[in-house]
Amino acid sequence: MRNNNLSNSLIKWCVVAADFLILWLITYLFTHVIEIIPKYWEWDDNKERLFWVVGTVSLMIAEYFFSSLINERNIGADEILRRSTLLATTYTLTNYLLLRTIRFLTRLGWQLLMIGLAFLIVIMVTRLLERWILKKLREKGYNTRNVTLVGSDRELQRLYHAMIKNASWGYKVKGYYGSMDDLDNHGSVDDFIRLLDDPDNLKLGDELYLCISRKDKEVIERIEKICDQKVVKFYYVPIAEELLNLEPTMFGHLQVFTTYVSPLEDPLNRIIKRLSDILMSLVFLIPTALLFPIVACIIKIQSPGPIFFRQRRTGLDGKEFEMIKFRSMHVNQDADKVQATENDPRKFGFGTFMRKSNIDELPQFWNVLRGDMSIVGPRPHMLAHTMQYSQLIDKYMVRHFVKPGITGWAQVTGFRGETKEKWQMEGRVERDIWYIQNWTIWIDLRIIWMTVKTIFKHDEKAY
């Protein structure tokens, strides 16, 4: 544990040091090479030195609050994006306020903004590179954590598979006590409990995961105490039979449990999401507006009928709304009942291209501006499918607790397109519920970026 803490600390300080080097390089380029500060050459040595010191102090303050967490094993890309943005923003604002406080006479508002923007862009790229290097090191066996697993329940088995699925997380199973077929066990759970009588010779590694019944409270507390004494991180995993799948929430000063809790229940988060939807819809619609007449003409030439395809779909709280798309199929009687298939004869040539490149989705930004949809959220399904799957899948209707989206977590993680079998829709619903319960604006930005990439790297399920 101590070695891992040292290596994690070293990684973090190396990343922080790199941040300062990046800032100093950008500051040098903007002052000595690009010269965005017109009167920079008129400064004396003291003024120039003060400018550099204030910038460095500003980054120290920003690093204190928002330093990188790429050394953390389960850190997501959305959290990296969030902290990088807050780091650059805090640095820029602090730098500006400190310079104003000490009455630094040169007016540097937009220049500092440019430096901060350049710093943010370079930091983003650097974080991706640093994260890639760290993953490769962990895959080769460096900066790993040795774990001990105790228990035979399937919840522990799921945890084990999550650990080994991504070697870049750096987990290695040092010992296992239980009866899982996937692992070579060191004995049964009872064998492990007997070993507690001689804790000095008990080798637990860096972390211990215990999965036994809560009824064995004395055993759990005993193992927890030994882990504390040996400086081993202790985790308790409830067995499947005792899992209630309920989330804690507050009712006044009392804690109660409910089925689902979403950050979007917070009015402030809803406002943030709505404002970002409006802003990003305008950003997408304004530059693509010139495409609309061209797309409309091609649709009319290749297929008689309306330019837009309008369909009733299930939205927020299970209410119906009219979704708008560019029509990509010939007019047909099955449009409201049958999903598009890979070689669907209803599609015309340009329609196939639009579906693969997501051009047919552009009018849905109008749905977003109207408030029927969000840019990111569970994909809205046709009414016939809502009726069908709500009877087959228990949690299907949960996905309607938030507004439907043009794109979503399910679509960018392999569950886009036709659902031929029940398990495919179950996987989509599972990811939609995860999104609802874990929403942040940074996850939205991550999903949007992953969606934009499919324009250049074709998704095989986009048909």
Coordinates of C-alpha atoms in Angstrom, one line a residue:
M1 CA 0.0 0.0 0.0
R2 CA 2.8 2.4 1.0
N3 CA 4.6 1.8 -2.3
N4 CA 1.5 2.4 -4.3
N5 CA 0.8 5.6 -2.5
L6 CA 4.3 6.7 -3.2
S7 CA 4.0 5.9 -6.9
N8 CA 0.6 7.5 -7.2
S9 CA 2.0 10.6 -5.5
L10 CA 5.0 10.7 -7.8
I11 CA 2.7 10.4 -10.9
K12 CA 0.5 13.3 -9.6
W13 CA 3.5 15.6 -8.9
C14 CA 5.0 14.8 -12.3
V15 CA 1.7 15.8 -13.9
V16 CA 1.5 19.0 -11.8
A17 CA 5.1 19.8 -12.8
A18 CA 4.3 19.3 -16.4
D19 CA 1.3 21.7 -16.0
F20 CA 3.7 24.5 -14.9
L21 CA 6.1 23.8 -17.7
I22 CA 3.3 24.0 -20.2
L23 CA 2.1 27.3 -18.7
W24 CA 5.6 28.8 -18.7
L25 CA 6.1 27.7 -22.4
I26 CA 2.7 29.2 -23.5
T27 CA 3.5 32.5 -21.6
Y28 CA 6.9 32.7 -23.2
L29 CA 5.4 32.1 -26.7
F30 CA 2.7 34.7 -26.2
T31 CA 5.0 37.3 -24.9
H32 CA 8.3 36.8 -26.8
V33 CA 7.2 35.1 -30.1
I34 CA 3.6 35.9 -30.9
E35 CA 3.7 39.1 -28.8
I36 CA -0.1 39.5 -28.1
I37 CA 0.8 42.0 -25.4
P38 CA 1.7 45.2 -27.3
K39 CA 3.5 47.0 -24.5
Y40 CA 5.4 44.0 -23.2
W41 CA 8.7 45.2 -24.5
E42 CA 8.3 48.5 -22.6
W43 CA 8.1 46.7 -19.3
D44 CA 11.2 46.9 -17.1
D45 CA 12.6 43.7 -15.5
N46 CA 10.6 44.1 -12.3
K47 CA 7.3 44.4 -14.1
E48 CA 8.1 41.4 -16.3
R49 CA 9.2 39.4 -13.3
L50 CA 6.0 40.3 -11.5
F51 CA 3.8 39.2 -14.4
W52 CA 5.5 35.8 -14.4
V53 CA 5.3 35.4 -10.6
V54 CA 1.5 36.3 -10.5
G55 CA 0.9 33.8 -13.3
T56 CA 2.7 31.1 -11.4
V57 CA 1.0 31.8 -8.1
S58 CA -2.4 31.7 -10.0
L59 CA -1.7 28.3 -11.3
M60 CA -0.6 27.1 -7.8
I61 CA -4.0 28.2 -6.5
A62 CA -5.8 26.5 -9.3
E63 CA -3.7 23.3 -8.9
Y64 CA -4.6 23.2 -5.2
F65 CA -8.3 23.0 -6.0
F66 CA -8.3 21.2 -9.4
S67 CA -5.1 19.3 -9.9
S68 CA -5.2 16.2 -12.1
L69 CA -6.7 12.9 -10.9
I70 CA -5.4 10.7 -13.8
N71 CA -3.5 8.7 -11.2
E72 CA -6.9 7.5 -9.8
R73 CA -7.7 4.1 -11.3
N74 CA -11.4 4.5 -12.1
I75 CA -11.3 8.2 -13.2
G76 CA -13.5 8.8 -16.3
A77 CA -12.8 11.0 -19.3
D78 CA -15.7 13.3 -18.3
E79 CA -14.0 13.9 -14.9
I80 CA -10.7 14.6 -16.6
L81 CA -12.5 17.1 -18.9
R82 CA -14.2 18.8 -15.9
R83 CA -11.1 19.2 -13.8
S84 CA -9.0 20.4 -16.7
T85 CA -11.6 23.0 -17.6
L86 CA -11.9 24.2 -14.0
L87 CA -8.1 24.3 -13.7
A88 CA -7.7 26.6 -16.7
T89 CA -10.7 28.7 -15.8
T90 CA -9.6 29.2 -12.2
Y91 CA -6.0 30.0 -13.3
T92 CA -7.3 32.6 -15.8
L93 CA -9.7 34.3 -13.4
T94 CA -7.2 34.3 -10.5
N95 CA -4.4 35.7 -12.7
Y96 CA -6.7 38.5 -13.8
L97 CA -8.0 39.3 -10.3
L98 CA -4.5 39.3 -8.8
L99 CA -3.1 41.6 -11.5
R100 CA -6.0 44.0 -10.9
T101 CA -5.5 43.8 -7.1
I102 CA -1.9 44.8 -7.3
R103 CA -2.9 47.5 -9.8
F104 CA -0.8 46.1 -12.6
L105 CA -1.4 49.0 -15.0
T106 CA -1.3 47.2 -18.4
R107 CA -4.8 46.2 -19.6
L108 CA -4.6 42.4 -20.2
G109 CA -8.1 41.1 -20.2
W110 CA -8.4 39.5 -23.6
Q111 CA -4.7 38.6 -23.7
L112 CA -5.0 36.6 -20.4
L113 CA -8.2 35.0 -21.9
M114 CA -6.2 33.8 -24.9
I115 CA -3.4 32.5 -22.7
G116 CA -5.9 30.6 -20.6
L117 CA -7.6 29.2 -23.7
A118 CA -4.3 28.0 -25.1
F119 CA -3.4 26.5 -21.7
L120 CA -6.8 24.6 -21.6
I121 CA -6.3 23.2 -25.1
V122 CA -2.8 22.0 -24.5
I123 CA -3.7 20.6 -21.1
M124 CA -6.5 18.6 -22.6
V125 CA -4.2 17.0 -25.2
T126 CA -1.5 16.5 -22.5
R127 CA -4.0 14.8 -20.2
L128 CA -5.0 12.3 -22.9
L129 CA -1.3 11.5 -23.5
E130 CA -0.5 11.2 -19.8
R131 CA -3.5 8.9 -19.3
W132 CA -2.4 6.7 -22.2
I133 CA 1.2 6.5 -20.9
L134 CA -0.2 5.6 -17.4
K135 CA -2.4 2.9 -18.8
K136 CA 0.5 1.3 -20.7
L137 CA 2.7 1.3 -17.5
R138 CA -0.1 -0.4 -15.5
E139 CA -0.6 -3.0 -18.3
K140 CA 3.1 -3.8 -18.0
G141 CA 2.8 -4.3 -14.2
Y142 CA 3.8 -1.0 -12.8
N143 CA 1.8 1.0 -10.3
T144 CA -0.5 -1.9 -9.5
R145 CA -2.6 -2.8 -6.5
N146 CA -2.7 -6.2 -5.0
V147 CA -6.2 -7.2 -3.8
T148 CA -7.6 -10.0 -1.7
L149 CA -11.1 -11.2 -2.4
V150 CA -13.2 -13.0 0.2
G151 CA -16.6 -14.5 -0.6
S152 CA -18.5 -16.7 -3.0
D153 CA -21.5 -14.5 -4.0
R154 CA -22.0 -13.5 -7.6
E155 CA -21.6 -9.8 -6.7
L156 CA -18.0 -10.5 -5.9
Q157 CA -17.6 -12.3 -9.2
R158 CA -19.0 -9.3 -11.0
L159 CA -16.5 -7.1 -9.1
Y160 CA -13.6 -9.4 -10.1
H161 CA -14.6 -9.3 -13.8
A162 CA -14.8 -5.5 -13.6
M163 CA -11.2 -5.4 -12.2
I164 CA -9.6 -7.7 -14.8
K165 CA -11.6 -6.4 -17.8
N166 CA -9.3 -3.4 -18.0
A167 CA -5.7 -4.2 -17.3
S168 CA -4.9 -0.5 -17.3
W169 CA -6.6 -0.1 -13.9
G170 CA -3.7 -2.1 -12.4
Y171 CA -5.5 -4.5 -10.1
K172 CA -4.0 -8.0 -9.4
V173 CA -5.7 -10.6 -7.3
K174 CA -3.2 -11.7 -4.6
G175 CA -5.5 -14.1 -2.8
Y176 CA -9.0 -15.4 -3.1
Y177 CA -11.0 -17.3 -0.4
G178 CA -14.3 -18.6 -1.7
S179 CA -15.7 -20.9 -4.5
M180 CA -15.7 -18.9 -7.7
D181 CA -14.8 -21.0 -10.7
D182 CA -12.8 -18.1 -12.3
L183 CA -10.1 -18.0 -9.7
D184 CA -7.7 -20.4 -8.0
N185 CA -8.8 -20.1 -4.4
H186 CA -6.6 -20.2 -1.3
G187 CA -9.4 -21.9 0.7
S188 CA -12.9 -21.2 1.7
V189 CA -14.4 -18.2 3.5
D190 CA -14.3 -20.3 6.8
D191 CA -10.6 -20.9 6.1
F192 CA -10.0 -17.2 5.9
I193 CA -11.8 -16.5 9.1
R194 CA -9.6 -19.1 10.9
L195 CA -6.6 -17.3 9.6
L196 CA -7.7 -14.1 11.5
D197 CA -6.4 -15.8 14.7
D198 CA -2.9 -15.2 13.4
P199 CA -3.1 -11.7 11.8
D200 CA 0.7 -11.1 11.8
N201 CA 1.1 -13.8 9.2
L202 CA -1.9 -12.8 7.1
K203 CA -0.9 -11.3 3.7
L204 CA -3.7 -9.2 2.4
G205 CA -2.0 -7.0 -0.2
D206 CA -3.2 -3.4 -0.6
E207 CA -7.0 -3.8 -0.6
L208 CA -9.5 -6.4 0.7
Y209 CA -13.0 -6.9 -0.7
L210 CA -15.3 -8.8 1.6
C211 CA -18.6 -10.3 0.4
I212 CA -20.5 -12.1 3.1
S213 CA -23.9 -11.7 4.7
R214 CA -24.5 -8.6 6.9
K215 CA -25.7 -11.1 9.6
D216 CA -22.1 -11.9 10.2
K217 CA -21.6 -8.4 11.7
E218 CA -18.9 -9.5 14.2
V219 CA -16.8 -11.2 11.5
I220 CA -17.1 -8.1 9.3
E221 CA -16.0 -5.8 12.1
R222 CA -13.1 -8.1 13.0
I223 CA -11.8 -8.1 9.5
E224 CA -12.2 -4.4 9.2
K225 CA -10.2 -3.9 12.4
I226 CA -7.4 -6.1 11.1
C227 CA -7.3 -4.2 7.8
D228 CA -7.0 -0.9 9.7
Q229 CA -4.1 -2.3 11.8
K230 CA -2.3 -3.6 8.6
V231 CA -3.0 -0.4 6.7
V232 CA -5.1 -2.3 4.1
K233 CA -8.0 -0.5 2.4
F234 CA -11.2 -2.4 3.4
Y235 CA -14.3 -2.7 1.1
Y236 CA -17.6 -4.4 1.9
V237 CA -19.6 -5.8 -1.0
P238 CA -23.2 -6.7 -0.1
I239 CA -24.3 -10.1 -1.3
A240 CA -26.9 -10.2 -4.1
E241 CA -29.8 -11.4 -1.8
E242 CA -29.3 -8.4 0.5
L243 CA -29.1 -5.8 -2.3
L244 CA -32.2 -3.6 -2.4
N245 CA -31.2 -1.5 -5.4
L246 CA -32.5 1.6 -3.6
E247 CA -30.8 5.0 -3.5
P248 CA -30.6 7.2 -0.3
T249 CA -32.3 10.6 -0.4
M250 CA -33.3 13.1 2.3
F251 CA -36.8 13.8 3.5
G252 CA -36.3 16.8 5.6
H253 CA -33.7 15.7 8.2
L254 CA -34.5 12.0 7.7
Q255 CA -32.8 9.6 5.3
V256 CA -35.2 7.6 3.2
F257 CA -34.6 5.3 0.2
T258 CA -36.1 5.5 -3.3
T259 CA -35.8 3.5 -6.5
Y260 CA -33.9 6.1 -8.6
V261 CA -32.2 9.4 -7.8
S262 CA -31.0 11.7 -10.6
P263 CA -28.9 14.8 -10.4
L264 CA -31.4 16.3 -12.9
E265 CA -34.0 16.5 -10.1
D266 CA -32.0 19.5 -8.9
P267 CA -33.5 22.7 -10.4
L268 CA -30.1 24.2 -10.9
N269 CA -28.9 21.2 -12.9
R270 CA -32.0 21.3 -15.0
I271 CA -31.3 25.0 -15.8
I272 CA -27.7 24.2 -16.7
K273 CA -28.7 21.4 -19.0
R274 CA -31.5 23.5 -20.6
L275 CA -29.2 26.4 -21.3
S276 CA -26.4 24.1 -22.7
D277 CA -29.1 22.5 -24.9
I278 CA -30.2 25.9 -26.3
L279 CA -26.6 27.1 -26.8
M280 CA -25.3 23.9 -28.5
S281 CA -28.4 23.6 -30.7
L282 CA -27.8 27.1 -32.0
V283 CA -24.1 26.2 -32.5
F284 CA -25.1 23.1 -34.6
L285 CA -28.0 24.7 -36.4
I286 CA -26.6 28.0 -37.6
P287 CA -23.6 26.6 -39.5
T288 CA -25.6 23.7 -41.0
A289 CA -28.6 25.8 -42.0
L290 CA -27.1 26.1 -45.5
L291 CA -27.3 22.3 -45.9
F292 CA -31.0 22.3 -45.4
P293 CA -32.0 23.5 -48.9
I294 CA -29.5 21.1 -50.6
V295 CA -30.7 18.1 -48.5
A296 CA -34.3 19.0 -49.3
C297 CA -33.7 19.1 -53.0
I298 CA -31.9 15.8 -53.1
I299 CA -34.7 14.1 -51.0
K300 CA -37.3 15.5 -53.5
I301 CA -35.3 14.3 -56.5
Q302 CA -34.7 10.7 -55.1
S303 CA -38.1 10.1 -53.4
P304 CA -41.5 11.7 -53.8
G305 CA -43.1 12.9 -50.6
P306 CA -42.4 15.3 -47.7
I307 CA -39.0 16.5 -46.9
F308 CA -39.4 15.9 -43.2
F309 CA -40.4 12.7 -41.4
R310 CA -42.6 13.4 -38.4
Q311 CA -43.4 10.7 -35.9
R312 CA -45.1 10.5 -32.5
R313 CA -42.6 9.2 -29.9
T314 CA -42.5 8.8 -26.1
G315 CA -40.9 11.6 -24.2
L316 CA -40.5 13.0 -20.7
D317 CA -42.8 11.4 -18.1
G318 CA -44.1 9.0 -20.8
K319 CA -45.9 11.8 -22.7
E320 CA -46.0 11.8 -26.5
F321 CA -44.4 14.4 -28.7
E322 CA -43.7 14.8 -32.5
M323 CA -40.1 14.1 -33.4
I324 CA -38.8 15.6 -36.7
K325 CA -36.1 14.1 -39.0
F326 CA -35.1 14.4 -42.6
R327 CA -37.0 11.7 -44.4
S328 CA -34.5 8.9 -45.3
M329 CA -37.1 6.3 -46.5
H330 CA -39.7 6.1 -49.2
V331 CA -43.2 6.8 -47.8
N332 CA -44.5 3.5 -46.4
Q333 CA -47.2 2.1 -44.1
D334 CA -44.8 0.5 -41.7
A335 CA -42.9 3.6 -40.7
D336 CA -44.6 3.7 -37.2
K337 CA -44.2 0.0 -36.6
V338 CA -41.0 -1.5 -38.1
Q339 CA -37.4 -0.5 -37.3
A340 CA -34.9 0.2 -40.0
T341 CA -32.7 -2.8 -40.9
E342 CA -29.3 -2.9 -42.5
N343 CA -30.5 -3.7 -46.1
D344 CA -34.0 -2.1 -45.7
P345 CA -35.6 -1.8 -49.1
R346 CA -37.6 1.2 -47.9
K347 CA -34.4 3.4 -47.8
F348 CA -33.3 5.4 -50.9
G349 CA -29.7 6.1 -51.8
F350 CA -29.2 9.5 -50.2
G351 CA -31.3 8.4 -47.3
T352 CA -28.8 5.7 -46.5
F353 CA -26.0 8.2 -46.6
M354 CA -27.9 10.6 -44.3
R355 CA -28.4 7.8 -41.7
K356 CA -24.8 6.8 -41.7
S357 CA -23.6 10.4 -41.4
N358 CA -26.3 11.4 -38.9
I359 CA -27.5 14.2 -41.3
D360 CA -31.1 13.0 -40.9
E361 CA -31.0 13.9 -37.2
L362 CA -30.3 17.6 -37.7
P363 CA -33.9 18.8 -37.6
Q364 CA -34.2 17.3 -34.1
F365 CA -32.3 20.3 -32.9
W366 CA -35.6 22.1 -33.4
N367 CA -37.2 19.6 -31.0
V368 CA -34.4 20.6 -28.5
L369 CA -35.1 24.3 -28.9
R370 CA -38.8 23.6 -28.4
G371 CA -38.1 21.7 -25.2
D372 CA -39.4 18.3 -26.3
M373 CA -35.9 16.8 -26.4
S374 CA -32.4 17.3 -25.0
I375 CA -29.2 16.9 -27.0
V376 CA -28.1 14.0 -24.8
G377 CA -30.5 11.6 -23.2
P378 CA -32.2 8.2 -23.8
R379 CA -33.2 7.9 -27.5
P380 CA -37.0 8.3 -27.9
H381 CA -38.7 5.2 -29.3
M382 CA -41.8 4.9 -31.5
L383 CA -45.0 4.4 -29.6
A384 CA -45.4 0.8 -30.7
H385 CA -42.0 -0.1 -29.2
T386 CA -42.8 1.7 -26.0
M387 CA -45.9 -0.4 -25.6
Q388 CA -44.0 -3.6 -26.6
Y389 CA -40.9 -3.3 -24.4
S390 CA -42.6 -1.8 -21.4
Q391 CA -44.4 -5.2 -21.0
L392 CA -41.2 -7.2 -21.6
I393 CA -38.6 -5.2 -19.5
D394 CA -39.4 -4.2 -16.0
K395 CA -37.4 -1.0 -15.8
Y396 CA -38.1 0.1 -19.4
M397 CA -40.2 3.1 -18.5
V398 CA -37.6 4.5 -16.0
R399 CA -35.8 5.9 -19.1
H400 CA -38.6 8.5 -19.4
F401 CA -37.7 10.2 -16.1
V402 CA -35.6 12.7 -18.2
K403 CA -36.1 14.2 -21.7
P404 CA -35.1 12.0 -24.6
G405 CA -32.0 12.9 -26.5
I406 CA -30.6 13.1 -30.0
T407 CA -27.8 11.0 -28.8
G408 CA -27.2 9.1 -25.6
W409 CA -24.9 6.9 -23.5
A410 CA -26.4 3.7 -24.9
Q411 CA -25.8 4.9 -28.5
V412 CA -22.1 5.6 -28.0
T413 CA -21.4 2.4 -26.0
G414 CA -22.5 -0.1 -28.6
F415 CA -26.3 -0.2 -28.3
R416 CA -27.3 1.9 -31.3
G417 CA -29.6 0.8 -34.1
E418 CA -31.8 -2.2 -34.6
T419 CA -32.8 -4.3 -31.5
K420 CA -33.3 -7.8 -32.9
E421 CA -33.2 -9.5 -29.5
K422 CA -34.5 -8.7 -26.0
W423 CA -31.0 -8.5 -24.4
Q424 CA -30.1 -5.7 -26.8
M425 CA -33.0 -3.5 -25.5
E426 CA -32.2 -4.5 -21.9
G427 CA -28.6 -3.4 -22.4
R428 CA -29.8 -0.1 -23.8
V429 CA -32.2 0.5 -20.9
E430 CA -29.4 -0.4 -18.4
R431 CA -27.2 2.3 -19.9
D432 CA -30.0 4.8 -20.1
I433 CA -30.7 4.4 -16.4
W434 CA -27.0 4.7 -15.6
Y435 CA -26.9 8.0 -17.5
I436 CA -30.0 9.2 -15.6
Q437 CA -28.4 8.4 -12.2
N438 CA -25.0 9.7 -13.0
W439 CA -25.6 12.8 -15.1
T440 CA -23.1 15.7 -15.2
I441 CA -22.6 18.3 -17.9
W442 CA -19.2 16.7 -18.4
I443 CA -20.7 13.4 -19.2
D444 CA -22.9 15.2 -21.8
L445 CA -19.9 16.8 -23.4
R446 CA -18.1 13.4 -23.5
I447 CA -21.1 11.8 -25.2
I448 CA -21.4 14.6 -27.7
W449 CA -17.7 14.2 -28.6
M450 CA -18.0 10.5 -29.0
T451 CA -21.0 11.1 -31.2
V452 CA -19.2 13.6 -33.4
K453 CA -16.4 11.1 -33.9
T454 CA -18.8 8.7 -35.5
I455 CA -19.2 11.2 -38.4
F456 CA -15.6 10.5 -39.3
K457 CA -15.4 6.9 -38.1
H458 CA -18.4 5.1 -39.4
D459 CA -20.5 3.2 -36.8
E460 CA -21.4 -0.3 -38.2
K461 CA -24.8 -0.1 -36.5
A462 CA -25.7 3.2 -38.1
Y463 CA -28.2 2.0 -40.8

